[in-house]
JSON list of C-alpha atoms and ligand atoms in Angstrom, two decimals:
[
{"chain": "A", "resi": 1, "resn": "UNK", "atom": "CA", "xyz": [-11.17, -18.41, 5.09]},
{"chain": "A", "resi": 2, "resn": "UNK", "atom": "CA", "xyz": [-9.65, -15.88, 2.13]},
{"chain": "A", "resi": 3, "resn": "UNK", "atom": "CA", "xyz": [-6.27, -17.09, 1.57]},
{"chain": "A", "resi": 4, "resn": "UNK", "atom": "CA", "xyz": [-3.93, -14.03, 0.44]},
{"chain": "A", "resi": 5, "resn": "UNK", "atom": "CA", "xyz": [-0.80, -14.78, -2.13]},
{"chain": "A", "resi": 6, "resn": "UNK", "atom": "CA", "xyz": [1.20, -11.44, -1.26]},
{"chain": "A", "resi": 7, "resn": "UNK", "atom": "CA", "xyz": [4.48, -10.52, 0.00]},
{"chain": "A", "resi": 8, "resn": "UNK", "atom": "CA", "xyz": [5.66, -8.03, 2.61]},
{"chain": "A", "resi": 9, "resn": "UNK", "atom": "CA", "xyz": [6.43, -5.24, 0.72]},
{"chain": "A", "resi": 10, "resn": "UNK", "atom": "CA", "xyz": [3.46, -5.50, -1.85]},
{"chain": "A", "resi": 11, "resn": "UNK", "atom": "CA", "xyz": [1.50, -1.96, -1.54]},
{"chain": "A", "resi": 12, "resn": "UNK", "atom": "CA", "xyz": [-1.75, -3.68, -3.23]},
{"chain": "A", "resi": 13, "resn": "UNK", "atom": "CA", "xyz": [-1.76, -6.88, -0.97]},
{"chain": "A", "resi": 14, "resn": "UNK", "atom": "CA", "xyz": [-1.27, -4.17, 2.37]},
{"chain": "A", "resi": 15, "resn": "UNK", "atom": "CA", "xyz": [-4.05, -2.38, 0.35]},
{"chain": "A", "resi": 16, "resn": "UNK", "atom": "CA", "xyz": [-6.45, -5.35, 0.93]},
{"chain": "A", "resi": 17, "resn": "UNK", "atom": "CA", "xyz": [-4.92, -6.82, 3.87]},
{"chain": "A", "resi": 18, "resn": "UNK", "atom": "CA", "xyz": [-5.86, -3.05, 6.08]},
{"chain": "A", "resi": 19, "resn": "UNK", "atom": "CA", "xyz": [-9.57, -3.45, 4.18]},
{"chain": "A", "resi": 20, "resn": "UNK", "atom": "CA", "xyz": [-10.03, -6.87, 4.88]},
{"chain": "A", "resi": 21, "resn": "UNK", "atom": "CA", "xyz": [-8.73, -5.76, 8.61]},
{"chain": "A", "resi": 22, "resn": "UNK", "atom": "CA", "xyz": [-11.45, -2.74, 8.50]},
{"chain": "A", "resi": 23, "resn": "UNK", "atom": "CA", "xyz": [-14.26, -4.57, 7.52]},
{"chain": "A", "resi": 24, "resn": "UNK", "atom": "CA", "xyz": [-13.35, -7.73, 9.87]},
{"chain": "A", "resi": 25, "resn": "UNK", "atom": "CA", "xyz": [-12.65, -10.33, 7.34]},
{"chain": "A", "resi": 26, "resn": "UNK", "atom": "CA", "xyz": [-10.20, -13.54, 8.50]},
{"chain": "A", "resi": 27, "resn": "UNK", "atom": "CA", "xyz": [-7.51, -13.77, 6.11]},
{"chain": "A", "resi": 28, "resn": "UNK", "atom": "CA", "xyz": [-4.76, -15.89, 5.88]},
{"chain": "A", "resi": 29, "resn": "UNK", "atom": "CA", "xyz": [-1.39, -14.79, 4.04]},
{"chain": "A", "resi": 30, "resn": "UNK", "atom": "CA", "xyz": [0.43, -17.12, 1.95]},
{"chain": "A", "resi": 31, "resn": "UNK", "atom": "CA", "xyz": [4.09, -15.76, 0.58]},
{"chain": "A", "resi": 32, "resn": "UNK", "atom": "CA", "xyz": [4.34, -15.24, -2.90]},
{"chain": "A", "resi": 33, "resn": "UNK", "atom": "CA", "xyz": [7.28, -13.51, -4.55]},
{"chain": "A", "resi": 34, "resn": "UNK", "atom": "CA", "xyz": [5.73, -12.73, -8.13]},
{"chain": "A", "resi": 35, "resn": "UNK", "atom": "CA", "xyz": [9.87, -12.28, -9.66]},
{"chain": "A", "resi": 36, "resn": "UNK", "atom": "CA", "xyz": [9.60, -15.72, -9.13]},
{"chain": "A", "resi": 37, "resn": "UNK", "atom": "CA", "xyz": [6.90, -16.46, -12.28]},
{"chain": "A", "resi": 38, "resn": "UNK", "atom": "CA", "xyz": [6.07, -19.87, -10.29]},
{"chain": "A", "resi": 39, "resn": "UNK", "atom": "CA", "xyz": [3.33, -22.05, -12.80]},
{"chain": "A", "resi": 40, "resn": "UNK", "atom": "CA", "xyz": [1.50, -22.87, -10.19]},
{"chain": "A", "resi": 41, "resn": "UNK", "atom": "CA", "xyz": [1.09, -18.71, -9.00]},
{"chain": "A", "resi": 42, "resn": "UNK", "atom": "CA", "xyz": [0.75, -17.62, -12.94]},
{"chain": "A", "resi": 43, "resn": "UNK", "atom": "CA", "xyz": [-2.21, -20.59, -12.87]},
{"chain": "A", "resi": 44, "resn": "UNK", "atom": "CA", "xyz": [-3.55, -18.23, -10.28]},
{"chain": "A", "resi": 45, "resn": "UNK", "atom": "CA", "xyz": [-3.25, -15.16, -11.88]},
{"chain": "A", "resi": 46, "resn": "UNK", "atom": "CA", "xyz": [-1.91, -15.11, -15.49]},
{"chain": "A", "resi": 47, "resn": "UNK", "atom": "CA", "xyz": [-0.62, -11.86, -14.84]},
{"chain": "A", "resi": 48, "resn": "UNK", "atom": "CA", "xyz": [2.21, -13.04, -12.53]},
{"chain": "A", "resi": 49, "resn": "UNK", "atom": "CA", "xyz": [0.86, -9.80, -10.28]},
{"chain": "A", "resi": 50, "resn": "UNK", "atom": "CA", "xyz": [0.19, -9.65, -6.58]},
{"chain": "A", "resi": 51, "resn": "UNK", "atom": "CA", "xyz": [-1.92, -9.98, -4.95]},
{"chain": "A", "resi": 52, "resn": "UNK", "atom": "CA", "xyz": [-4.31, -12.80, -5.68]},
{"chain": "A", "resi": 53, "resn": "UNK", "atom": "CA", "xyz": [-7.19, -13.64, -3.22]},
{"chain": "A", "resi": 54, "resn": "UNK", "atom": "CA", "xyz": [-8.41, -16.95, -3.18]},
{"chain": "A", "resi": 55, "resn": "UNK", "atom": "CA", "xyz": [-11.39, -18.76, -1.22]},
{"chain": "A", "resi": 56, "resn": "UNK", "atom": "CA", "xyz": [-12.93, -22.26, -2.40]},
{"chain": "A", "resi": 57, "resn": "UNK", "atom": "CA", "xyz": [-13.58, -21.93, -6.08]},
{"chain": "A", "resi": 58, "resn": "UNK", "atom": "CA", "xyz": [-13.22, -17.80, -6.21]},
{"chain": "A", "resi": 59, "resn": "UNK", "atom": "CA", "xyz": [-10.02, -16.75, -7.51]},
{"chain": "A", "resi": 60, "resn": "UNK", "atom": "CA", "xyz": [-9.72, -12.93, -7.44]},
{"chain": "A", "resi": 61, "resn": "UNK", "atom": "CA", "xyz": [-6.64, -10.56, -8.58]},
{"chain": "A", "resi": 62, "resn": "UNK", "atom": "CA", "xyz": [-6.22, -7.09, -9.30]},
{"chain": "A", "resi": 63, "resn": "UNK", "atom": "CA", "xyz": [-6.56, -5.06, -6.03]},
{"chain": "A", "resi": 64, "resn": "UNK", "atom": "CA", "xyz": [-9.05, -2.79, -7.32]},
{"chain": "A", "resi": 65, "resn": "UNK", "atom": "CA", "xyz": [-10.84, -5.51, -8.30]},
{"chain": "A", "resi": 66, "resn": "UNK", "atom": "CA", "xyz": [-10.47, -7.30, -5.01]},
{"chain": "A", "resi": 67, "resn": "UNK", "atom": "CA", "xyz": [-11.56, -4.30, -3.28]},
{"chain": "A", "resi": 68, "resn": "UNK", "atom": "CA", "xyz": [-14.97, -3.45, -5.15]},
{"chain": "A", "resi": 69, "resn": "UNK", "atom": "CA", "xyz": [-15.76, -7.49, -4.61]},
{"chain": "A", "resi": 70, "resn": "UNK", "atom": "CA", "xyz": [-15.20, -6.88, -0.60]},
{"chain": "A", "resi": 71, "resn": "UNK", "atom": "CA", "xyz": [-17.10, -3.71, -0.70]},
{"chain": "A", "resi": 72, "resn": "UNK", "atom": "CA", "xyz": [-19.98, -5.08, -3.26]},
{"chain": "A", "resi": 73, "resn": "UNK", "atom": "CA", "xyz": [-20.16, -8.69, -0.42]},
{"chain": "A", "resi": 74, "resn": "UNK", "atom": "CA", "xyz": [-18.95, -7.52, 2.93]},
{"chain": "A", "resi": 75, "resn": "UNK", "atom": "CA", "xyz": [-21.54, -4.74, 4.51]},
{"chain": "A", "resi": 76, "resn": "UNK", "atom": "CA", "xyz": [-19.56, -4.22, 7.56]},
{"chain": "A", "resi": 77, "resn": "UNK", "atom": "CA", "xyz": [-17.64, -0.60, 7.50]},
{"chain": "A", "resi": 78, "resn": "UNK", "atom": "CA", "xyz": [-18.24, 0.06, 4.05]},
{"chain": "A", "resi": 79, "resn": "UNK", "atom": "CA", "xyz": [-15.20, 2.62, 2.79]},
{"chain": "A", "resi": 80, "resn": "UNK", "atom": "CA", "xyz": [-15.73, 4.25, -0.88]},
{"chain": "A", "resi": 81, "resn": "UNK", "atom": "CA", "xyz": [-18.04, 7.21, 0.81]},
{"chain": "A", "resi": 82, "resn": "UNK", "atom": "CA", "xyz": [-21.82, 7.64, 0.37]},
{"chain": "A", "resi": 83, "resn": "UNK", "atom": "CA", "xyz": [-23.04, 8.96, -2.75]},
{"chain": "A", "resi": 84, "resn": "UNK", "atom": "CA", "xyz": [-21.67, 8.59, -6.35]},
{"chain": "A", "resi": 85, "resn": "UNK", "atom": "CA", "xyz": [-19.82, 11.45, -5.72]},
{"chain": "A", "resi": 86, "resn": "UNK", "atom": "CA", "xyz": [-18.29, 10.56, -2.66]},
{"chain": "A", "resi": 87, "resn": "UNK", "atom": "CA", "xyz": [-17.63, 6.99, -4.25]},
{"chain": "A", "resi": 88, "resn": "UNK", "atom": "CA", "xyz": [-16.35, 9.35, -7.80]},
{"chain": "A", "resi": 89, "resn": "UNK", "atom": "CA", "xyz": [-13.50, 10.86, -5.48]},
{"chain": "A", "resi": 90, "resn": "UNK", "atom": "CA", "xyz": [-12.60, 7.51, -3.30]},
{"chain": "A", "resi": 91, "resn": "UNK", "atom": "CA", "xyz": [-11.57, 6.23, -6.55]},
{"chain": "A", "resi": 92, "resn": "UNK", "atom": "CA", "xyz": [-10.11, 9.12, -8.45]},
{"chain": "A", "resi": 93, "resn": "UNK", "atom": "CA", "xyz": [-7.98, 9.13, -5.31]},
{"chain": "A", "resi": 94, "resn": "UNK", "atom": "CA", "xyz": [-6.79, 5.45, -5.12]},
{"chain": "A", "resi": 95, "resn": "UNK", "atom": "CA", "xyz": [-6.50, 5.76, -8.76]},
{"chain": "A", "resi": 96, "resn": "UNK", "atom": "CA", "xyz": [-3.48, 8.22, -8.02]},
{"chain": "A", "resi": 97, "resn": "UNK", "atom": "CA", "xyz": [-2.12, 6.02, -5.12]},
{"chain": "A", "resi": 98, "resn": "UNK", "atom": "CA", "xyz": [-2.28, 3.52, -7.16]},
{"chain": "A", "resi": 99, "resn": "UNK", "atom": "CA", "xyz": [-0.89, 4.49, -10.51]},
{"chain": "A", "resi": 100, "resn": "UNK", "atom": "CA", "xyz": [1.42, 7.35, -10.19]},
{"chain": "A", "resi": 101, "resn": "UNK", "atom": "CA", "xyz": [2.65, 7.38, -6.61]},
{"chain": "A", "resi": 102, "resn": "UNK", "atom": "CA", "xyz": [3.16, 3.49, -7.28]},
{"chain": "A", "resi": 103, "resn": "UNK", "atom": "CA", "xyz": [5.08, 4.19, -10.32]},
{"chain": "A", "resi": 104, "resn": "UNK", "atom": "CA", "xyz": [7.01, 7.13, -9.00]},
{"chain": "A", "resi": 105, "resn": "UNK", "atom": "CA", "xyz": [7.88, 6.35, -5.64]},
{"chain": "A", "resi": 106, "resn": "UNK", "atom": "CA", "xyz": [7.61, 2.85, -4.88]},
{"chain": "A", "resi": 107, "resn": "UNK", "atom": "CA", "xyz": [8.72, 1.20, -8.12]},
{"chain": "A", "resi": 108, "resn": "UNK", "atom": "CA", "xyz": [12.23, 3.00, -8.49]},
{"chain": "A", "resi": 109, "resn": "UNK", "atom": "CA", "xyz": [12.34, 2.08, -4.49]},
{"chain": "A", "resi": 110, "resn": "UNK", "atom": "CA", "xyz": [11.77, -1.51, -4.69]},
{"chain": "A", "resi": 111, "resn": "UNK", "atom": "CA", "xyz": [13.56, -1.79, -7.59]},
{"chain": "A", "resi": 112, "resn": "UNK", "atom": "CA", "xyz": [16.84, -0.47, -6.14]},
{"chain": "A", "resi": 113, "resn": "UNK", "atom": "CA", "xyz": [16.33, -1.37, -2.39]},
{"chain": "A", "resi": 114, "resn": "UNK", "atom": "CA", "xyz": [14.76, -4.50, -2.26]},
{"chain": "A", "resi": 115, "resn": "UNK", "atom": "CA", "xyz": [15.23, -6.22, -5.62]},
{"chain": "A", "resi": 116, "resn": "UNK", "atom": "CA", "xyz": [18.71, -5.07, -6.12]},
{"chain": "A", "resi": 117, "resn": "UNK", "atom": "CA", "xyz": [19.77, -6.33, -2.24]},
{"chain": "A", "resi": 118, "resn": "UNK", "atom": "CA", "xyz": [17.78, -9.70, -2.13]},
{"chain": "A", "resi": 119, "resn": "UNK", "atom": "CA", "xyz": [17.16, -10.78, -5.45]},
{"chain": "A", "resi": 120, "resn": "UNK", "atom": "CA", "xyz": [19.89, -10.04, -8.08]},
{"chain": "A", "resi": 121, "resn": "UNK", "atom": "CA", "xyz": [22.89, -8.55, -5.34]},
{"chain": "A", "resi": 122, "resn": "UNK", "atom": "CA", "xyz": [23.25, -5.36, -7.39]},
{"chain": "A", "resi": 123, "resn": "UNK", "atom": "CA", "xyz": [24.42, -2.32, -5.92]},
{"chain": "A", "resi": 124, "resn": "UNK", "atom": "CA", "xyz": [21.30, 0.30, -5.79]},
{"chain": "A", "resi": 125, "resn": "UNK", "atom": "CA", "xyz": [21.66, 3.35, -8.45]},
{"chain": "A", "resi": 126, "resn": "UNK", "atom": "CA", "xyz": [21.89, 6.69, -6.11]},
{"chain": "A", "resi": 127, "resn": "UNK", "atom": "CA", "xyz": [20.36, 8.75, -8.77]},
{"chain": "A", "resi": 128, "resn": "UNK", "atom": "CA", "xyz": [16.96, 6.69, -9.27]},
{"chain": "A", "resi": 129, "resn": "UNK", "atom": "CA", "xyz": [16.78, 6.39, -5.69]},
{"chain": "A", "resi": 130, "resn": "UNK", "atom": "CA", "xyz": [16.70, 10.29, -5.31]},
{"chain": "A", "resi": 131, "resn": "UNK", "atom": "CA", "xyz": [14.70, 10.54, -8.40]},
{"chain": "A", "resi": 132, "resn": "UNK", "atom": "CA", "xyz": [11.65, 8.21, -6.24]},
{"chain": "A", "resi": 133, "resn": "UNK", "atom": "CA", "xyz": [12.50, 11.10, -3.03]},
{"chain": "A", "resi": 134, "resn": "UNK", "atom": "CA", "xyz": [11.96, 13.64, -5.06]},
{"chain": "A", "resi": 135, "resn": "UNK", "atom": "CA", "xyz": [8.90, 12.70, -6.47]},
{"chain": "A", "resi": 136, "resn": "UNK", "atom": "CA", "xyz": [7.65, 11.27, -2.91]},
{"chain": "A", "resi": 137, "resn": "UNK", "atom": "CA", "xyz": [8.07, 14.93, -1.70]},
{"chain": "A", "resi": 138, "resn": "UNK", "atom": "CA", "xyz": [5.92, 16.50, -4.75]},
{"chain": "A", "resi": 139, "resn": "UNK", "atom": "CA", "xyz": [3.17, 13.53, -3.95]},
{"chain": "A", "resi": 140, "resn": "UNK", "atom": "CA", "xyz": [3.13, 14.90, -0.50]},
{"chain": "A", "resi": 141, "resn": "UNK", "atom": "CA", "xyz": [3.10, 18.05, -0.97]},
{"chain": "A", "resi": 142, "resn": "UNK", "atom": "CA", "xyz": [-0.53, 17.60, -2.51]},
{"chain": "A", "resi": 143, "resn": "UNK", "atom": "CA", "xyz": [-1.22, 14.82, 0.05]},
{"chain": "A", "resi": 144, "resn": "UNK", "atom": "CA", "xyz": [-0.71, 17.76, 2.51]},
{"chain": "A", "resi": 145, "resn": "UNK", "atom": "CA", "xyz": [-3.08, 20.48, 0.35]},
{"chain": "A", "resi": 146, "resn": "UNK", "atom": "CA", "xyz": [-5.90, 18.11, 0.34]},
{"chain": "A", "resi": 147, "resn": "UNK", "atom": "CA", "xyz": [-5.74, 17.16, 3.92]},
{"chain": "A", "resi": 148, "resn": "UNK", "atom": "CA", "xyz": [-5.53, 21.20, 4.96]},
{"chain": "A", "resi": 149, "resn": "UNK", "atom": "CA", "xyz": [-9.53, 21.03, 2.98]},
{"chain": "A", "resi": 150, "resn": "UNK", "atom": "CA", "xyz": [-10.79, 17.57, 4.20]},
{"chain": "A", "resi": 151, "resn": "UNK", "atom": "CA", "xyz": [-10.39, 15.39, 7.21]},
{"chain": "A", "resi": 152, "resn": "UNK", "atom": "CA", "xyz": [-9.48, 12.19, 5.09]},
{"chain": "A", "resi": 153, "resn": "UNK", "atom": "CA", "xyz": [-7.75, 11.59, 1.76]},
{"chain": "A", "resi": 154, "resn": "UNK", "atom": "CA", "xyz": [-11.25, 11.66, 0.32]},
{"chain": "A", "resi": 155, "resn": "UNK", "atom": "CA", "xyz": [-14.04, 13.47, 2.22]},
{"chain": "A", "resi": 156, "resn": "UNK", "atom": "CA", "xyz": [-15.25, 13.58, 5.93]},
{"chain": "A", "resi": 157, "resn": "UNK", "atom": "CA", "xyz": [-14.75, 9.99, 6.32]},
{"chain": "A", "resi": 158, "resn": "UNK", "atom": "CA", "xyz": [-11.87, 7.71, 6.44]},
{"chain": "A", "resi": 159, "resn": "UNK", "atom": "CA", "xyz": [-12.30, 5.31, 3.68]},
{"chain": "A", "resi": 160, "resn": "UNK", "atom": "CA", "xyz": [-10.31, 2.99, 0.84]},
{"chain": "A", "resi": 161, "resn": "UNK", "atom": "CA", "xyz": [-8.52, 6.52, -0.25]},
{"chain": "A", "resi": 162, "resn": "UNK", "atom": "CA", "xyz": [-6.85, 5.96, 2.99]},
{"chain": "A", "resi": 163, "resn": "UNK", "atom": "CA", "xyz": [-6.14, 2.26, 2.92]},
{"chain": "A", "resi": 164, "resn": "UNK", "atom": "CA", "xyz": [-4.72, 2.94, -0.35]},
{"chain": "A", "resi": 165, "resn": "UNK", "atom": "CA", "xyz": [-2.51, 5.83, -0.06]},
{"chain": "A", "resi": 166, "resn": "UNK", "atom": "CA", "xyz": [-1.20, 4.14, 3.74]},
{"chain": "A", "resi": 167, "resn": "UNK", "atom": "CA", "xyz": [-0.63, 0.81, 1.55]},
{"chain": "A", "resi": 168, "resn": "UNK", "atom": "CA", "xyz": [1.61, 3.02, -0.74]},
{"chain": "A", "resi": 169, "resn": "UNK", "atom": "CA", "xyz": [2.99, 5.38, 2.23]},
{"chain": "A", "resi": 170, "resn": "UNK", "atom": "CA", "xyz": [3.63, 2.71, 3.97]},
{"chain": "A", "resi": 171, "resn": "UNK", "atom": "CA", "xyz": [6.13, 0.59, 1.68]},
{"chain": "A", "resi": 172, "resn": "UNK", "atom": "CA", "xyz": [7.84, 3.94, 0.62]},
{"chain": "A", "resi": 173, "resn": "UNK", "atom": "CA", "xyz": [8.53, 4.53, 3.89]},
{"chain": "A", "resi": 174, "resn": "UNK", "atom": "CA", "xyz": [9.85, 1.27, 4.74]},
{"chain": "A", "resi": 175, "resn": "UNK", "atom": "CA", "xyz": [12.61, 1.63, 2.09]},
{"chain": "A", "resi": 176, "resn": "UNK", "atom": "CA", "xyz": [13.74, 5.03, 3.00]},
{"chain": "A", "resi": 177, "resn": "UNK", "atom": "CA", "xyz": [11.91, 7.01, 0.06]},
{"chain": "A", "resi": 178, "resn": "UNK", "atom": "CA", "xyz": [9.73, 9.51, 2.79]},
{"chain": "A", "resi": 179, "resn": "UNK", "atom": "CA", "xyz": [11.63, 12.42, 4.66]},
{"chain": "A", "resi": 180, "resn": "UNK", "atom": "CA", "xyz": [8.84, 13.35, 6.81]},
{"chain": "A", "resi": 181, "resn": "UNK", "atom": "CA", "xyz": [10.06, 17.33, 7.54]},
{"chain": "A", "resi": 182, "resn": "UNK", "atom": "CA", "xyz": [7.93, 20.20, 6.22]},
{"chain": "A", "resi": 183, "resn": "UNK", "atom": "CA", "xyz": [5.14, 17.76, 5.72]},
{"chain": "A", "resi": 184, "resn": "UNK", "atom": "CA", "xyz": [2.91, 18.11, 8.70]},
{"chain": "A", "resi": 185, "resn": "UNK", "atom": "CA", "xyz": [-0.50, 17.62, 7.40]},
{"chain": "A", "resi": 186, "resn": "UNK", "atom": "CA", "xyz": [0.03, 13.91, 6.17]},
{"chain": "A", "resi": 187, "resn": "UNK", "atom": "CA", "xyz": [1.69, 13.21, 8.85]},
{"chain": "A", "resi": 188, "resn": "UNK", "atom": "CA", "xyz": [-0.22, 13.79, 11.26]},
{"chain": "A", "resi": 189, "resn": "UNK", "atom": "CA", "xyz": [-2.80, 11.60, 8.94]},
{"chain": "A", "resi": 190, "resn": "UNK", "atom": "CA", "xyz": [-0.35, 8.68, 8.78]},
{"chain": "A", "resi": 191, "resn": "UNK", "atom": "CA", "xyz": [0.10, 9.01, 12.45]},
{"chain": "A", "resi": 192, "resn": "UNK", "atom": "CA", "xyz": [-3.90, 8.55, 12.95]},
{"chain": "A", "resi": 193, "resn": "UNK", "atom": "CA", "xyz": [-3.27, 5.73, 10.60]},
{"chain": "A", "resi": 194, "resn": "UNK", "atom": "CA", "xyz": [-0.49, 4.16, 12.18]},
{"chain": "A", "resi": 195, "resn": "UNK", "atom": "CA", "xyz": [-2.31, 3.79, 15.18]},
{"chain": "A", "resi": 196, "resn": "UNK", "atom": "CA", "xyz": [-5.23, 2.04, 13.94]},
{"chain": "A", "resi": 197, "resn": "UNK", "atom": "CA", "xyz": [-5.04, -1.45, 15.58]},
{"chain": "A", "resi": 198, "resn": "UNK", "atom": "CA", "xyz": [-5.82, -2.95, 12.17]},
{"chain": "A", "resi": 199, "resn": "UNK", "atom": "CA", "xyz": [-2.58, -1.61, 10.80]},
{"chain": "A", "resi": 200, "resn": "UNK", "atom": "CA", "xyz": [0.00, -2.01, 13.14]},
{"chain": "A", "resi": 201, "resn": "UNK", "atom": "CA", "xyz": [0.00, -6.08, 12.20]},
{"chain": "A", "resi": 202, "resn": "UNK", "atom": "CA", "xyz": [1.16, -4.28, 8.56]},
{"chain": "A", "resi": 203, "resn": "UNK", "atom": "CA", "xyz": [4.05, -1.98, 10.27]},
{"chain": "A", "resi": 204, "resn": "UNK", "atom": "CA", "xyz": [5.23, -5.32, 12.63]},
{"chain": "A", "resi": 205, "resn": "UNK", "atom": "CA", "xyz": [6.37, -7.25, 9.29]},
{"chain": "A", "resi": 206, "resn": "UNK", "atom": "CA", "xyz": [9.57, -7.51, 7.95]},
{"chain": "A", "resi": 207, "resn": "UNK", "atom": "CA", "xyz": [10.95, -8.45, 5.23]},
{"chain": "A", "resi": 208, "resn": "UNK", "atom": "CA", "xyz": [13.66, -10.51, 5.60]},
{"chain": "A", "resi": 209, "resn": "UNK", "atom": "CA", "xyz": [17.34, -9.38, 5.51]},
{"chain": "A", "resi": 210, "resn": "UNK", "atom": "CA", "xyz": [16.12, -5.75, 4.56]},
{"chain": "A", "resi": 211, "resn": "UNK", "atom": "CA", "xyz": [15.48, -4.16, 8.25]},
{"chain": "A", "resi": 212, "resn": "UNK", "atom": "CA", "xyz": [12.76, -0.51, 7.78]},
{"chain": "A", "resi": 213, "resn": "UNK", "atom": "CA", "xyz": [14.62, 2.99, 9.54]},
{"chain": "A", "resi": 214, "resn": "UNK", "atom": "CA", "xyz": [14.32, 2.89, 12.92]},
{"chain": "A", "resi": 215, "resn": "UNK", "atom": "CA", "xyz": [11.12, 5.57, 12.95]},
{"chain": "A", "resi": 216, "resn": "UNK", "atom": "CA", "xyz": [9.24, 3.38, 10.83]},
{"chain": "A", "resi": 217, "resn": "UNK", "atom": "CA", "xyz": [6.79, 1.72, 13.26]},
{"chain": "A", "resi": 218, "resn": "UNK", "atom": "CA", "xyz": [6.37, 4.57, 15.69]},
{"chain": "A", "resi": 219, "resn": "UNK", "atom": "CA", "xyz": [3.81, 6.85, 16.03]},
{"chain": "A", "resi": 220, "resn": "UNK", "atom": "CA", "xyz": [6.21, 9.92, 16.97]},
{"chain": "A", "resi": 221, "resn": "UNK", "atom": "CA", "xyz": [8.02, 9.85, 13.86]},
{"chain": "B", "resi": 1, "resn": "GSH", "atom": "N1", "xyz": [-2.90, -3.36, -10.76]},
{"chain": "B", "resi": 1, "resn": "GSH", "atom": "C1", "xyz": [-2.40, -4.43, -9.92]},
{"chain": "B", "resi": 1, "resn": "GSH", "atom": "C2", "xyz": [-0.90, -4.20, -9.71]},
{"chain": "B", "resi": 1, "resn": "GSH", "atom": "C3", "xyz": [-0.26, -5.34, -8.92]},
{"chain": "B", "resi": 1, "resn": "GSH", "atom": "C4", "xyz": [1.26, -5.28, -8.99]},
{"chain": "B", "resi": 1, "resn": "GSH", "atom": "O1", "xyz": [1.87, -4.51, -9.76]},
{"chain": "B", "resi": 1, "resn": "GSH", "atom": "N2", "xyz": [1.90, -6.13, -8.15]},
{"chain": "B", "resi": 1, "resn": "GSH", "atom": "C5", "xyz": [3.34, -6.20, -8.16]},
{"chain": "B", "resi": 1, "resn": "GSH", "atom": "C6", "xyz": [3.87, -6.46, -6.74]},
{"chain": "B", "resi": 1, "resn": "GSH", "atom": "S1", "xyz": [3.68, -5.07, -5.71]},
{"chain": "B", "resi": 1, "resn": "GSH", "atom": "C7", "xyz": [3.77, -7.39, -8.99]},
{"chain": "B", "resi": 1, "resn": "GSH", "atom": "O2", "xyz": [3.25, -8.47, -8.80]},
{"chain": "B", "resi": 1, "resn": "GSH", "atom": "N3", "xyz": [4.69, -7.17, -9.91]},
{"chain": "B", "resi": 1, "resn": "GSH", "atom": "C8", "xyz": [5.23, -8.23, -10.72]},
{"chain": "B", "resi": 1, "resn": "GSH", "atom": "C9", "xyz": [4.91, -8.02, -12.18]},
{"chain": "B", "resi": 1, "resn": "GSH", "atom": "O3", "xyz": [4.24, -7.04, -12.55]},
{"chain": "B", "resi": 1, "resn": "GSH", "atom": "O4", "xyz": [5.35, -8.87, -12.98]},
{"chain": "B", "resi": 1, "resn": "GSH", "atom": "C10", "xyz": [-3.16, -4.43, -8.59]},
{"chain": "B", "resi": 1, "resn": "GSH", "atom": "O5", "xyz": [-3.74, -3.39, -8.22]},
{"chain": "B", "resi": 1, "resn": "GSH", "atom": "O6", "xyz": [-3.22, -5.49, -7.95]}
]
């Protein structure tokens, strides 16, 4: 079985956790907390990054590289769209999840809510924290123009644009950084996500001594 080093609140590793989910492939988690630069995890990945995916003598980082391997080996519910075009926008997309909503909602987030509170007990800067809402709500905003033109984040179907962007979505609104008002195209596509029985496992976990808001798991939120 794929062992997973990841932690709760790692975007990437819920990236390939819902793909591995989609496309039916056993995985088992194993905690890692990359602040932590532990030899034996930088042996793993030299990076110090999660998430690193490891069976038998394959040892695999970088979730976009993790994710072309399962798409390239697994052809169960393949997800980057049919056609180079198709595949062109499925990565242009999680290219954007991945890069600039990551670095200008969810970094500033887990930087002041979760590192601050569990890790070094500092009190979370106000201003940085409204800095990552503000920037949520301009990410959305073109979330919800794209989704008034297509049915999913990339095209017709639902695909790794999806898994991405609910990865990101996801851990931004666990630490407060979404206000879902005026915003009714995504989500009513987060809602379609959120009930996907190979994500709720994502929205059950916690992590530990930093509790989500209360409308975090439902699907009326
Ligand atoms: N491009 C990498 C980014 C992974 C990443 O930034 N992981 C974060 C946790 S969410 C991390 O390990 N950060 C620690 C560090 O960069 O030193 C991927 O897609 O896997």
């Amino acid at each position: 079985m794929w062992i997973l080093h990841q932690y709760p609140l790692c975007p990437f590793s819920r990236k390939i956790r819902f793909q591995c989910a989609e496309k039916g492939v056993a995985v088992e988690c194993v905690r890692e907390h990359p602040w932590e630069r532990r030899d034996a995890f930088l042996l793993l990945n030299p990076a110090g990054q999660t998430p690193v995916f490891v069976q038998g003598a394959v040892t695999l980082s970088d979730s976009t590289a993790i994710a072309e391997y399962l798409e390239e080996t697994v052809e169960r519910t393949p997800l980057y769209g049919a056609g180079a075009e198709a595949r062109a926008e499925t990565r242009r997309m999680c290219a954007w999840v991945d890069q600039k909503f990551y670095s200008e909602v969810v970094v500033p987030l887990l930087a002041e809510r979760m590192f601050k509170r569990l890790v070094t007990r500092g009190q979370p800067d106000a201003a940085t924290i409204r800095g990552a809402q503000r920037a949520a709500e301009g990410h959305l905003d073109y979330l919800d123009y794209l989704l008034e033109h297509r049915r999913w984040l990339s095209g017709p179907a639902f695909g790794l644009a999806d898994v991405a962007a609910a990865a990101q979505v996801s851990v931004a609104d666990y630490l407060g950084g979404i206000d879902w008002d005026g915003h009714e195209e995504t989500r009513t596509w987060y809602s379609a996500i959120k009930s996907r029985p190979t994500f709720r496992p994502l929205l059950a976990e916690r992590m530990e001594g930093l509790p989500p808001p209360a409308h975090y798991d439902k699907l009326d939120f």
